Amino acid sequence: MLKIREFVQGDDEEVWLRIGNESFKEYDDFRPSTMEDMEIWEKDPGFDPVGMFLAEMNGETIGRVQAYVDKKREEKKGFVRALGVVPEFRRRGIGRELTERAIKSLRERGMETAQCWIRDDKIPCKHLFESMGFDLIRIFSAMRRELNIIPSDVGGNEDVRLRVMREDREDIELLRWLVDEAFSEHFDFRASTLEEWKHWSEHPDFDRKGWFFALLAHKPVGHVGTWIDSKFVKHTGIKRGWIDTIGVLKSHRRKGIGTSLILHGMHYLRSKGMTEVELGVDDLNQTEAIKLYDKVGFRVIRKDLTYLRNIV
Ligand SMILES: CC(C)(COP(=O)(O)OP(=O)(O)OC[C@H]1O[C@@H](n2cnc3c(N)ncnc32)[C@H](O)[C@@H]1OP(=O)(O)O)[C@@H](O)C(=O)NCCC(=O)NCCS
C-alpha cells in the first residue's frame, strides 16, 4: 500500500536526505547531501516544510517531493521540486502520485501554475511531466570550460577597476542591488532580500574573496561571484568551480565589463586550485549572455529545461 504523508520537521531530515541521495546518485555531478546542508537549508529565510511529502510503501520510505510556494512572489506560481523515487520502486506510478500530491498542495495554497526544472537527458522525468500536462517553456544551457589556459586577448574594459567584496552589510546590500538591477528584466525574476543574501553569505562555502564589483570612476556597475562546493570537490575529486552570478548594469553593457568580470572570476577559481568552471545561462537571455561565455571559451554541456502547467 502506498501512503503519501507530510514531512515532519525535526524528525524526517535524515530520511529526506537518504531518499534524495538514493534517487539522485545516478546524476553525473552527484554528491551526497549531508545533515549540514539540511540544517543550512532549514535556516534559509525561504524554507518552508509545508508542501514537503514522503512516500511510504509498507512502512518503508521510498520517495519524496516538495511543493514550494515562494511567499515573496506576487504571481500565483508554485514549484514542484526535489522529486525522487528510489531505483527499486520506479515505474510503479509513485513518481506520478507524488507529483499529483504536490500539485494538489500548490492548488490548496492558491497557486494557479506549477513550474519545475528537468535536465534534458533525464528521459523518465521528461516523460513523467509531459504526460501530466506540463509544457516546455524555457531552455537553459549549462556551460563549462577548463581553466588550464585563460584567454587574455578577448577584449575587456581597460578603465574598469575590480574590487573584492568586503564582509560588511553595506557590501551585501550593494551586491543585492547590483544583482537585482542586472536581472530585473530576466525570465522568472523576483527581487531578492537582504536577509536572503545574508543567509547566503553565511554559508560555510561562501568565500567573499571570490566576489568582485566592477567600478568605473569609483561607481559600481557590475558584479561577479564565484562558488566552490567543497563537498562536491571532496566527493568527486573533480576540481570544478562555478560562476555563481555575473551582471552589468544596463547602462554600461557592451563595453567589455562583463568580459573583465568573468575573466577575473576564472582567474580566482584557478588560484583556488580549480581546473574547470561551469555556469548556467538562459538561452533566450535578451542580453545574449551566451555569446560572452562562448567568447571566453565555455561550451554547452547540457540543457536544463523549465516546464510549466496550469493547475487551476
Ligand atoms: C523521475 C522519477 C521520479 C519517476 O519516478 P517513477 O515512480 O518511476 O515514475 P512513475 O512510475 O510514476 O512513472 C510515471 C510516468 O513517467 C514516465 N517514465 C517513468 N520512468 C520512465 C522511464 N524509465 N522511461 C520512460 N518514461 C518513464 C512514463 O511516462 C510513466 O508513465 P507510464 O508508466 O504510464 O508510461 C524517478 O525516475 C527518479 O527518481 N529519477 C531520479 C531523480 C530525478 O531525476 N528527479 C528529478 C525529476 S525531474
Coordinates of N, CA and C in Angstrom, one line a residue, residues 66-70 73 75-81 102 106-107 109-117 134 188 307-309 311:
Q66 N 8.8 18.1 -3.1 CA 8.4 19.3 -2.5 C 7.6 20.2 -3.4
A67 N 6.5 20.7 -2.8 CA 5.6 21.6 -3.5 C 5.9 23.0 -2.8
Y68 N 6.6 23.8 -3.5 CA 7.1 25.0 -2.9 C 6.3 26.3 -3.3
V69 N 5.9 27.1 -2.3 CA 5.3 28.4 -2.6 C 6.3 29.4 -2.1
D70 N 6.7 30.3 -3.1 CA 7.7 31.3 -2.7 C 6.8 32.6 -2.3
R73 N 6.9 36.0 -4.0 CA 6.4 36.2 -5.4 C 5.0 36.6 -5.4
E75 N 3.0 36.7 -8.3 CA 2.3 35.8 -9.3 C 2.0 34.5 -8.6
K76 N 0.9 33.9 -9.0 CA 0.4 32.7 -8.3 C 1.1 31.4 -8.9
K77 N 2.4 31.4 -8.9 CA 3.1 30.3 -9.5 C 3.9 29.6 -8.3
G78 N 3.6 28.2 -8.3 CA 4.3 27.4 -7.3 C 5.3 26.5 -8.0
F79 N 6.1 25.7 -7.2 CA 7.2 25.0 -7.8 C 7.2 23.5 -7.3
V80 N 7.4 22.6 -8.3 CA 7.5 21.2 -7.9 C 9.0 20.9 -7.9
R81 N 9.5 20.5 -6.8 CA 11.0 20.3 -6.7 C 11.3 19.0 -6.0
A102 N 1.8 16.9 -5.0 CA 2.5 18.3 -4.9 C 1.6 19.3 -5.6
L106 N -0.1 22.7 -4.0 CA 0.0 24.1 -4.5 C -1.3 24.7 -4.8
R107 N -2.2 23.9 -5.3 CA -3.6 24.4 -5.6 C -4.3 24.8 -4.3
R109 N -3.0 26.0 -1.8 CA -2.5 27.3 -1.3 C -2.6 28.4 -2.3
G110 N -3.5 28.2 -3.3 CA -3.9 29.3 -4.1 C -3.1 29.5 -5.4
M111 N -2.2 28.6 -5.7 CA -1.3 28.7 -6.9 C -2.1 28.4 -8.1
E112 N -1.8 29.0 -9.2 CA -2.5 28.8 -10.5 C -1.7 28.1 -11.5
T113 N -0.4 28.1 -11.3 CA 0.5 27.4 -12.2 C 1.6 26.7 -11.4
A114 N 2.1 25.6 -12.0 CA 3.2 24.9 -11.3 C 4.4 24.8 -12.2
Q115 N 5.6 25.1 -11.7 CA 6.8 25.1 -12.6 C 7.8 24.0 -12.0
C116 N 8.5 23.4 -12.9 CA 9.6 22.5 -12.5 C 10.8 22.6 -13.5
W117 N 11.9 22.1 -13.0 CA 13.1 22.0 -13.9 C 13.5 20.6 -14.1
F134 N 2.5 19.1 -18.4 CA 3.5 20.2 -18.3 C 4.0 20.5 -19.7
D188 N 11.6 34.9 -15.0 CA 11.4 34.4 -13.6 C 12.0 35.2 -12.5
Y307 N 9.6 23.6 -17.2 CA 8.3 23.2 -17.6 C 7.2 23.9 -16.8
L308 N 6.1 24.2 -17.4 CA 5.0 24.9 -16.6 C 3.7 24.2 -16.9
R309 N 2.8 24.2 -15.9 CA 1.4 23.7 -16.1 C 0.4 24.6 -15.4
I311 N -2.7 24.8 -13.2 CA -3.2 23.8 -12.3 C -4.6 24.2 -11.7

